[in-house]
């Protein structure tokens, strides 16, 4: 029995709100239950130095949490003077994942900066971030097309992400914080809309996990991500 | 004629939404037109070193802007590794202002951390922050009373803030970004609900301002803050 | 009765010594009583990136205190690895104030760097800094004219600054440290030689201040700044 | 055909040299072919703040690369003033993995600091680090037993790690740099000596990977790690 | 022929002004010709962590240059966020040198913080700093004795310092900037009033130096330091 | 009697192993007894900004210690976010010393980056670093000649370094850690193969040292460096 009363294969209520703030080319509020993240996609001319003159574009991501997005207040990273290891790890994951959504050659020498800022956390902030940011990314690409910044469509495929884990010995989908903090294994899965794997990061928290457990978790992840892709598409059609 | 069509003494539409996020003891979304700030008040046992053993409490504030809260994306301060001068200046102002709302002796050796995070900016983020954060502060104090952390009520008075300025030669209230970026003078005023001054910070941007201009601006500020206090009280009564 | 025995409208003894050090284009030791600040103005070809190609110049300022300029030794900011909020706030104020003394277009693409370093502090370091640095700035401009770096005179007007405050219920001019640390209100005023306001920063330390108190304080500031301008002019004529 | 001429399921030559340097309680040079890492385990009394008084110990890890361990010289992280995201990610992985080797309660309030410093890199530095550091960790635990710092044996199980990937469409074991930089998928696997999973981190570099590909890669990883455990045990028996 | 017209064994005019600023327990302006350094000695109760409980005291030093103490303006170290290698090297030298002037056991668990801040540089700032700071240190010790902070006199001996070098093939004493920037060898010597060596740091700038050249330079240093000690004593007797 | 049983003028066993790692143009493991340092010389096209367009090259050095190269584990400088004063001092010394080995004009606009990383410390790490790095530097220059990056040979002379000191009242050569930590005086000497002085840095640890003691120490250094140069040449001939 899950603390939330959900079945093992049940996502939390997921909402994707586009045009959430007014300045960014793509701006999405994504909610996985009580986890709420503002995802913006900002278009900028030019590329980082290592790509100058290559004709290719770039997609990169940054991640942050408001200090009181969590149960206890965390120190503000800007005040401490550096981003922690967890933050860097997550924003590297978001960036790598979203680059699979875009054909960099067709993007031309433009950069799309993704910002994922958690305003309320209840587990799964990185998977919600990837899922919401992909929608913001599509809006930013559409903006570039409307503004004639690019000639062909660099969009390749939707990318979505969900967590799975072993909770009290059973595989469960989309862990919230009470589950996450007690899970035996925690695994974040990123997939394409076609069902290909982009990233798998699984960590045994309490005890090692077996091949069978992994197979069961991946099956849950696959069906969860299929649902998320449907919600992404629905949001983008509105 | 103001770009927004407002009269010289007219505030933007102001909204104060309490319990905006779920973890903080006080959590307010404050909106001054398109300027939107999440203000949280977090209660923490203990005080900074310089107050240990004094029996007194402390109220302090931090301020940040989401990178794409602005027209152009700003670098993330956490990634750059330090808070800029403007940020430090604003959070010092917020902290000083809100300390006037609280009797530190009655607060006991507890700290209230204010976080003001701008999710959308259109001028006046610091005045909206002070106005919204004061409501979050009251909620945090009420929480402390419910939890019996304090015996007497440390709340002293409401504090609110608004900007005034000289725009095209005339004094105007509550400048939005199009006005702010063209104002001859920009002045931020913080007052108590009784009409006493807590802070005045006036800057001549283009040309020096005169005593008469200042008097006119302060009169606008006074009436604007009276309106804001009414809205704070209304929000707190809900 | 003021601790120093001065009357309410009396400045401390003010001394402005030009050519205090030998390398800078403008170099002034300014003394407001026991407060002593070395103000240098350094001319540099070129401008910050945001002005490149604009044909305009720039004036910017930095501020520091020697570690033992104060009653108790403060940590050295260079050793701590960052400038504190107070330092950044003050140097931003000095820079903004002095830019009102110069016509940036006539300055050409040159930068004048102001450095204000407090060697002994007894209250009013920021107002002494502005008052002394303006004289150093004029010397730097004269140097540029002698060296034919500029064709027309970019100097606009003298800028001076003084503090005022409410001390034991009465308005007083030019607070020293014993007054400053006990003042109910502390206000720093920057004005042009013509009597226009450039900056007003007033802070209620103990209790809110009223409109009448502000009017009284501003009158003191005005007369004090008139005296300071006379001293600046006298120094510049020597 | 692999660049090195190895078969798909063939490890590089692996060497584990104990007592490599003289000061550390555990000191191992681990070589996976041309990848060479010095792994030390340093015993320290006391634990980080969050564990004080818990009776439990801690294992933590840091990772670094000598600037010229790589084909091109990298900037020295100490000189740049911060550890990069990749470094933090790797050292977090090493620390999490090795904590599965130790019963923290039996360790008492002692900390074992693992340092993995790459002196020559040719792919797979993080997997070599985990494999070598586990041997150094065992030596450190044995030292603590000899010194009577602990009463019972906190060692739980050996942990080893290897990379697998899709190279030119085929799954391969233990990628060297020429393979790694051209791999379609790169996966790092950490397992216990019993064959349980501790960590899986798989990243699609060029194209998404399928469930079947993952199954094939994990089978290679499992057999590779079995071989590594044999080598760890052999080294520890010498 | 030296640029200044001095003979090879001639010091610049040296002035030592005590009680230069009002807050520090010891405060000296030291001038070696145009090189001017404010040296303060600040007494603080307590010692760094590594000496707590030892019964011993500590003397430590920090060094800085005002940004425009030099011919061209240098970046402010506090603004750049770190002290440069040269600064750290010099302040370590000053600290080590002055510790030879004090018996740490007799100092008790007190710290004397030396600050040497260069307000005008013309070569030899580190040697002037040591020479001036030693006088400030003596004043700080006398203050501690007057305040009964210590029972016995921890003062051991005067320490002074001067530079020597090879300039146009000849050994010269007390190099100013025009000499220093063209010297073949630059050597800083620190000695006790009894003529013992505390530090020698010699660097070949253009060509290696010989044993004979070193002997000649050391003889100049010895006689120069004897003169400086006479000036220190004279200043302390006033 | 020395702790190691060596005679006063006896070096520890010195080994110089070339081609120690595979990527660097010059790579040397240098051992002075138990002190072991990896010295690499990395060739890079281009020069620092202050030399651009000068036609001249540059040699610079960085130094680090593995955290557990020492008896007790030191904090990792990369993790602490800055290099300590000792590190900066040593790497400045290494860079200055090795620049005497090269004719910068003949090097063309190329940079050679020296990295000295201590993997095991037992006293004398800086002198071993200089001695070993000079061999790596020669290998890097030979590489540049083979690759036709330079037309003429920029090598000037071998540079080597050794420490001397006063231990229990007697001058000794090449101090190991037990001697170094108890020495009355510690002196690091850098010389050319012709016997010219490049650097002398002598520090009185316990008591001042005399002219005679210095003469005796320098004689030891001279003979020690002659031996080291023989070993450098032998290594380079292999």
PDB file of N, CA and C in Angstrom, chain E residues 105-159:
ATOM      1  N   UNK E 105      55.173  32.128  24.166  1.00  0.00           N
ATOM      2  CA  UNK E 105      54.707  31.638  25.468  1.00  0.00           C
ATOM      3  C   UNK E 105      54.356  32.798  26.387  1.00  0.00           C
ATOM      4  N   UNK E 106      55.196  33.825  26.362  1.00  0.00           N
ATOM      5  CA  UNK E 106      54.921  34.973  27.237  1.00  0.00           C
ATOM      6  C   UNK E 106      53.740  35.810  26.742  1.00  0.00           C
ATOM      7  N   UNK E 107      53.374  35.616  25.481  1.00  0.00           N
ATOM      8  CA  UNK E 107      52.254  36.387  24.934  1.00  0.00           C
ATOM      9  C   UNK E 107      50.912  35.877  25.456  1.00  0.00           C
ATOM     10  N   UNK E 108      50.912  34.641  25.998  1.00  0.00           N
ATOM     11  CA  UNK E 108      49.645  34.065  26.441  1.00  0.00           C
ATOM     12  C   UNK E 108      48.740  33.812  25.255  1.00  0.00           C
ATOM     13  N   UNK E 109      47.517  33.368  25.499  1.00  0.00           N
ATOM     14  CA  UNK E 109      46.628  33.024  24.388  1.00  0.00           C
ATOM     15  C   UNK E 109      45.986  34.283  23.800  1.00  0.00           C
ATOM     16  N   UNK E 110      46.827  35.101  23.239  1.00  0.00           N
ATOM     17  CA  UNK E 110      46.403  36.327  22.552  1.00  0.00           C
ATOM     18  C   UNK E 110      46.985  36.321  21.143  1.00  0.00           C
ATOM     19  N   UNK E 111      46.312  37.013  20.247  1.00  0.00           N
ATOM     20  CA  UNK E 111      46.799  37.116  18.867  1.00  0.00           C
ATOM     21  C   UNK E 111      47.068  38.574  18.540  1.00  0.00           C
ATOM     22  N   UNK E 112      48.188  38.805  17.865  1.00  0.00           N
ATOM     23  CA  UNK E 112      48.436  40.140  17.316  1.00  0.00           C
ATOM     24  C   UNK E 112      48.345  40.036  15.798  1.00  0.00           C
ATOM     25  N   UNK E 113      47.360  40.726  15.239  1.00  0.00           N
ATOM     26  CA  UNK E 113      47.162  40.756  13.790  1.00  0.00           C
ATOM     27  C   UNK E 113      47.862  41.976  13.202  1.00  0.00           C
ATOM     28  N   UNK E 114      48.802  41.724  12.326  1.00  0.00           N
ATOM     29  CA  UNK E 114      49.502  42.801  11.640  1.00  0.00           C
ATOM     30  C   UNK E 114      48.814  43.053  10.292  1.00  0.00           C
ATOM     31  N   UNK E 115      48.532  44.311   9.985  1.00  0.00           N
ATOM     32  CA  UNK E 115      48.036  44.659   8.648  1.00  0.00           C
ATOM     33  C   UNK E 115      48.989  45.668   8.025  1.00  0.00           C
ATOM     34  N   UNK E 116      49.495  45.324   6.858  1.00  0.00           N
ATOM     35  CA  UNK E 116      50.374  46.244   6.130  1.00  0.00           C
ATOM     36  C   UNK E 116      49.659  46.631   4.842  1.00  0.00           C
ATOM     37  N   UNK E 117      49.268  47.885   4.748  1.00  0.00           N
ATOM     38  CA  UNK E 117      48.548  48.345   3.560  1.00  0.00           C
ATOM     39  C   UNK E 117      49.344  49.443   2.884  1.00  0.00           C
ATOM     40  N   UNK E 118      49.728  49.164   1.647  1.00  0.00           N
ATOM     41  CA  UNK E 118      50.574  50.069   0.880  1.00  0.00           C
ATOM     42  C   UNK E 118      49.692  51.166   0.292  1.00  0.00           C
ATOM     43  N   UNK E 119      49.980  52.418   0.650  1.00  0.00           N
ATOM     44  CA  UNK E 119      49.201  53.495   0.042  1.00  0.00           C
ATOM     45  C   UNK E 119      49.946  54.133  -1.128  1.00  0.00           C
ATOM     46  N   UNK E 120      51.271  53.936  -1.182  1.00  0.00           N
ATOM     47  CA  UNK E 120      52.040  54.416  -2.333  1.00  0.00           C
ATOM     48  C   UNK E 120      53.251  53.496  -2.502  1.00  0.00           C
ATOM     49  N   UNK E 121      53.434  53.001  -3.722  1.00  0.00           N
ATOM     50  CA  UNK E 121      54.477  51.996  -3.947  1.00  0.00           C
ATOM     51  C   UNK E 121      55.564  52.551  -4.846  1.00  0.00           C
ATOM     52  N   UNK E 122      56.811  52.334  -4.421  1.00  0.00           N
ATOM     53  CA  UNK E 122      57.960  52.697  -5.263  1.00  0.00           C
ATOM     54  C   UNK E 122      59.107  51.725  -5.016  1.00  0.00           C
ATOM     55  N   UNK E 123      58.759  50.422  -4.935  1.00  0.00           N
ATOM     56  CA  UNK E 123      59.775  49.404  -4.689  1.00  0.00           C
ATOM     57  C   UNK E 123      59.984  49.185  -3.201  1.00  0.00           C
ATOM     58  N   UNK E 124      60.232  47.944  -2.827  1.00  0.00           N
ATOM     59  CA  UNK E 124      60.563  47.639  -1.438  1.00  0.00           C
ATOM     60  C   UNK E 124      59.391  47.688  -0.477  1.00  0.00           C
ATOM     61  N   UNK E 125      58.172  47.372  -0.966  1.00  0.00           N
ATOM     62  CA  UNK E 125      57.031  47.469  -0.042  1.00  0.00           C
ATOM     63  C   UNK E 125      57.099  46.411   1.040  1.00  0.00           C
ATOM     64  N   UNK E 126      57.635  45.227   0.717  1.00  0.00           N
ATOM     65  CA  UNK E 126      57.641  44.191   1.757  1.00  0.00           C
ATOM     66  C   UNK E 126      58.687  44.478   2.836  1.00  0.00           C
ATOM     67  N   UNK E 127      59.817  45.051   2.431  1.00  0.00           N
ATOM     68  CA  UNK E 127      60.844  45.331   3.439  1.00  0.00           C
ATOM     69  C   UNK E 127      60.426  46.518   4.310  1.00  0.00           C
ATOM     70  N   UNK E 128      59.796  47.510   3.701  1.00  0.00           N
ATOM     71  CA  UNK E 128      59.257  48.609   4.505  1.00  0.00           C
ATOM     72  C   UNK E 128      58.190  48.100   5.461  1.00  0.00           C
ATOM     73  N   UNK E 129      57.348  47.200   4.968  1.00  0.00           N
ATOM     74  CA  UNK E 129      56.268  46.664   5.813  1.00  0.00           C
ATOM     75  C   UNK E 129      56.825  45.991   7.056  1.00  0.00           C
ATOM     76  N   UNK E 130      57.829  45.136   6.864  1.00  0.00           N
ATOM     77  CA  UNK E 130      58.388  44.422   8.011  1.00  0.00           C
ATOM     78  C   UNK E 130      59.011  45.408   9.001  1.00  0.00           C
ATOM     79  N   UNK E 131      59.736  46.363   8.465  1.00  0.00           N
ATOM     80  CA  UNK E 131      60.425  47.329   9.326  1.00  0.00           C
ATOM     81  C   UNK E 131      59.425  48.193  10.108  1.00  0.00           C
ATOM     82  N   UNK E 132      58.390  48.629   9.444  1.00  0.00           N
ATOM     83  CA  UNK E 132      57.382  49.449  10.126  1.00  0.00           C
ATOM     84  C   UNK E 132      56.510  48.632  11.055  1.00  0.00           C
ATOM     85  N   UNK E 133      56.135  47.445  10.607  1.00  0.00           N
ATOM     86  CA  UNK E 133      55.226  46.628  11.408  1.00  0.00           C
ATOM     87  C   UNK E 133      55.873  46.223  12.721  1.00  0.00           C
ATOM     88  N   UNK E 134      57.179  46.079  12.724  1.00  0.00           N
ATOM     89  CA  UNK E 134      57.841  45.681  13.974  1.00  0.00           C
ATOM     90  C   UNK E 134      57.669  46.773  15.030  1.00  0.00           C
ATOM     91  N   UNK E 135      57.692  48.027  14.597  1.00  0.00           N
ATOM     92  CA  UNK E 135      57.450  49.124  15.536  1.00  0.00           C
ATOM     93  C   UNK E 135      56.006  49.115  16.033  1.00  0.00           C
ATOM     94  N   UNK E 136      55.076  48.864  15.125  1.00  0.00           N
ATOM     95  CA  UNK E 136      53.670  48.772  15.544  1.00  0.00           C
ATOM     96  C   UNK E 136      53.468  47.622  16.514  1.00  0.00           C
ATOM     97  N   UNK E 137      54.186  46.537  16.253  1.00  0.00           N
ATOM     98  CA  UNK E 137      54.095  45.367  17.126  1.00  0.00           C
ATOM     99  C   UNK E 137      54.565  45.712  18.539  1.00  0.00           C
ATOM    100  N   UNK E 138      55.646  46.442  18.637  1.00  0.00           N
ATOM    101  CA  UNK E 138      56.141  46.836  19.959  1.00  0.00           C
ATOM    102  C   UNK E 138      55.098  47.712  20.665  1.00  0.00           C
ATOM    103  N   UNK E 139      54.499  48.625  19.926  1.00  0.00           N
ATOM    104  CA  UNK E 139      53.449  49.455  20.540  1.00  0.00           C
ATOM    105  C   UNK E 139      52.278  48.614  21.033  1.00  0.00           C
ATOM    106  N   UNK E 140      51.922  47.577  20.265  1.00  0.00           N
ATOM    107  CA  UNK E 140      50.815  46.713  20.674  1.00  0.00           C
ATOM    108  C   UNK E 140      51.170  45.952  21.943  1.00  0.00           C
ATOM    109  N   UNK E 141      52.423  45.500  22.036  1.00  0.00           N
ATOM    110  CA  UNK E 141      52.865  44.787  23.235  1.00  0.00           C
ATOM    111  C   UNK E 141      52.865  45.735  24.442  1.00  0.00           C
ATOM    112  N   UNK E 142      53.322  46.973  24.238  1.00  0.00           N
ATOM    113  CA  UNK E 142      53.294  47.956  25.340  1.00  0.00           C
ATOM    114  C   UNK E 142      51.854  48.204  25.795  1.00  0.00           C
ATOM    115  N   UNK E 143      50.928  48.257  24.831  1.00  0.00           N
ATOM    116  CA  UNK E 143      49.511  48.424  25.172  1.00  0.00           C
ATOM    117  C   UNK E 143      49.034  47.269  26.050  1.00  0.00           C
ATOM    118  N   UNK E 144      49.420  46.048  25.671  1.00  0.00           N
ATOM    119  CA  UNK E 144      48.994  44.882  26.450  1.00  0.00           C
ATOM    120  C   UNK E 144      49.560  44.937  27.861  1.00  0.00           C
ATOM    121  N   UNK E 145      50.780  45.427  27.968  1.00  0.00           N
ATOM    122  CA  UNK E 145      51.371  45.536  29.301  1.00  0.00           C
ATOM    123  C   UNK E 145      50.639  46.591  30.130  1.00  0.00           C
ATOM    124  N   UNK E 146      50.333  47.742  29.506  1.00  0.00           N
ATOM    125  CA  UNK E 146      49.592  48.787  30.229  1.00  0.00           C
ATOM    126  C   UNK E 146      48.233  48.284  30.688  1.00  0.00           C
ATOM    127  N   UNK E 147      47.591  47.475  29.834  1.00  0.00           N
ATOM    128  CA  UNK E 147      46.253  46.953  30.148  1.00  0.00           C
ATOM    129  C   UNK E 147      46.324  45.701  31.019  1.00  0.00           C
ATOM    130  N   UNK E 148      47.532  45.320  31.420  1.00  0.00           N
ATOM    131  CA  UNK E 148      47.742  44.129  32.259  1.00  0.00           C
ATOM    132  C   UNK E 148      47.237  42.837  31.603  1.00  0.00           C
ATOM    133  N   UNK E 149      47.267  42.801  30.282  1.00  0.00           N
ATOM    134  CA  UNK E 149      46.863  41.571  29.603  1.00  0.00           C
ATOM    135  C   UNK E 149      47.953  40.500  29.705  1.00  0.00           C
ATOM    136  N   UNK E 150      49.177  40.941  29.925  1.00  0.00           N
ATOM    137  CA  UNK E 150      50.296  40.006  30.052  1.00  0.00           C
ATOM    138  C   UNK E 150      51.138  40.435  31.253  1.00  0.00           C
ATOM    139  N   UNK E 151      51.796  39.450  31.846  1.00  0.00           N
ATOM    140  CA  UNK E 151      52.561  39.734  33.067  1.00  0.00           C
ATOM    141  C   UNK E 151      54.025  39.996  32.781  1.00  0.00           C
ATOM    142  N   UNK E 152      54.567  39.244  31.823  1.00  0.00           N
ATOM    143  CA  UNK E 152      55.982  39.427  31.486  1.00  0.00           C
ATOM    144  C   UNK E 152      56.066  39.984  30.072  1.00  0.00           C
ATOM    145  N   UNK E 153      57.229  40.482  29.740  1.00  0.00           N
ATOM    146  CA  UNK E 153      57.388  41.143  28.439  1.00  0.00           C
ATOM    147  C   UNK E 153      57.724  40.116  27.352  1.00  0.00           C
ATOM    148  N   UNK E 154      56.841  39.913  26.392  1.00  0.00           N
ATOM    149  CA  UNK E 154      57.115  38.907  25.366  1.00  0.00           C
ATOM    150  C   UNK E 154      58.026  39.401  24.250  1.00  0.00           C
ATOM    151  N   UNK E 155      58.439  40.648  24.310  1.00  0.00           N
ATOM    152  CA  UNK E 155      59.282  41.181  23.243  1.00  0.00           C
ATOM    153  C   UNK E 155      60.673  40.554  23.301  1.00  0.00           C
ATOM    154  N   UNK E 156      61.178  40.085  22.170  1.00  0.00           N
ATOM    155  CA  UNK E 156      62.470  39.418  22.115  1.00  0.00           C
ATOM    156  C   UNK E 156      63.533  40.316  21.488  1.00  0.00           C
ATOM    157  N   UNK E 157      63.223  40.821  20.282  1.00  0.00           N
ATOM    158  CA  UNK E 157      64.236  41.596  19.581  1.00  0.00           C
ATOM    159  C   UNK E 157      63.571  42.338  18.425  1.00  0.00           C
ATOM    160  N   UNK E 158      64.197  43.424  18.000  1.00  0.00           N
ATOM    161  CA  UNK E 158      63.723  44.136  16.821  1.00  0.00           C
ATOM    162  C   UNK E 158      64.111  43.352  15.569  1.00  0.00           C
ATOM    163  N   UNK E 159      63.236  43.448  14.589  1.00  0.00           N
ATOM    164  CA  UNK E 159      63.426  42.802  13.291  1.00  0.00           C
ATOM    165  C   UNK E 159      63.324  43.918  12.256  1.00  0.00           C
TER     166      UNK E 159
END
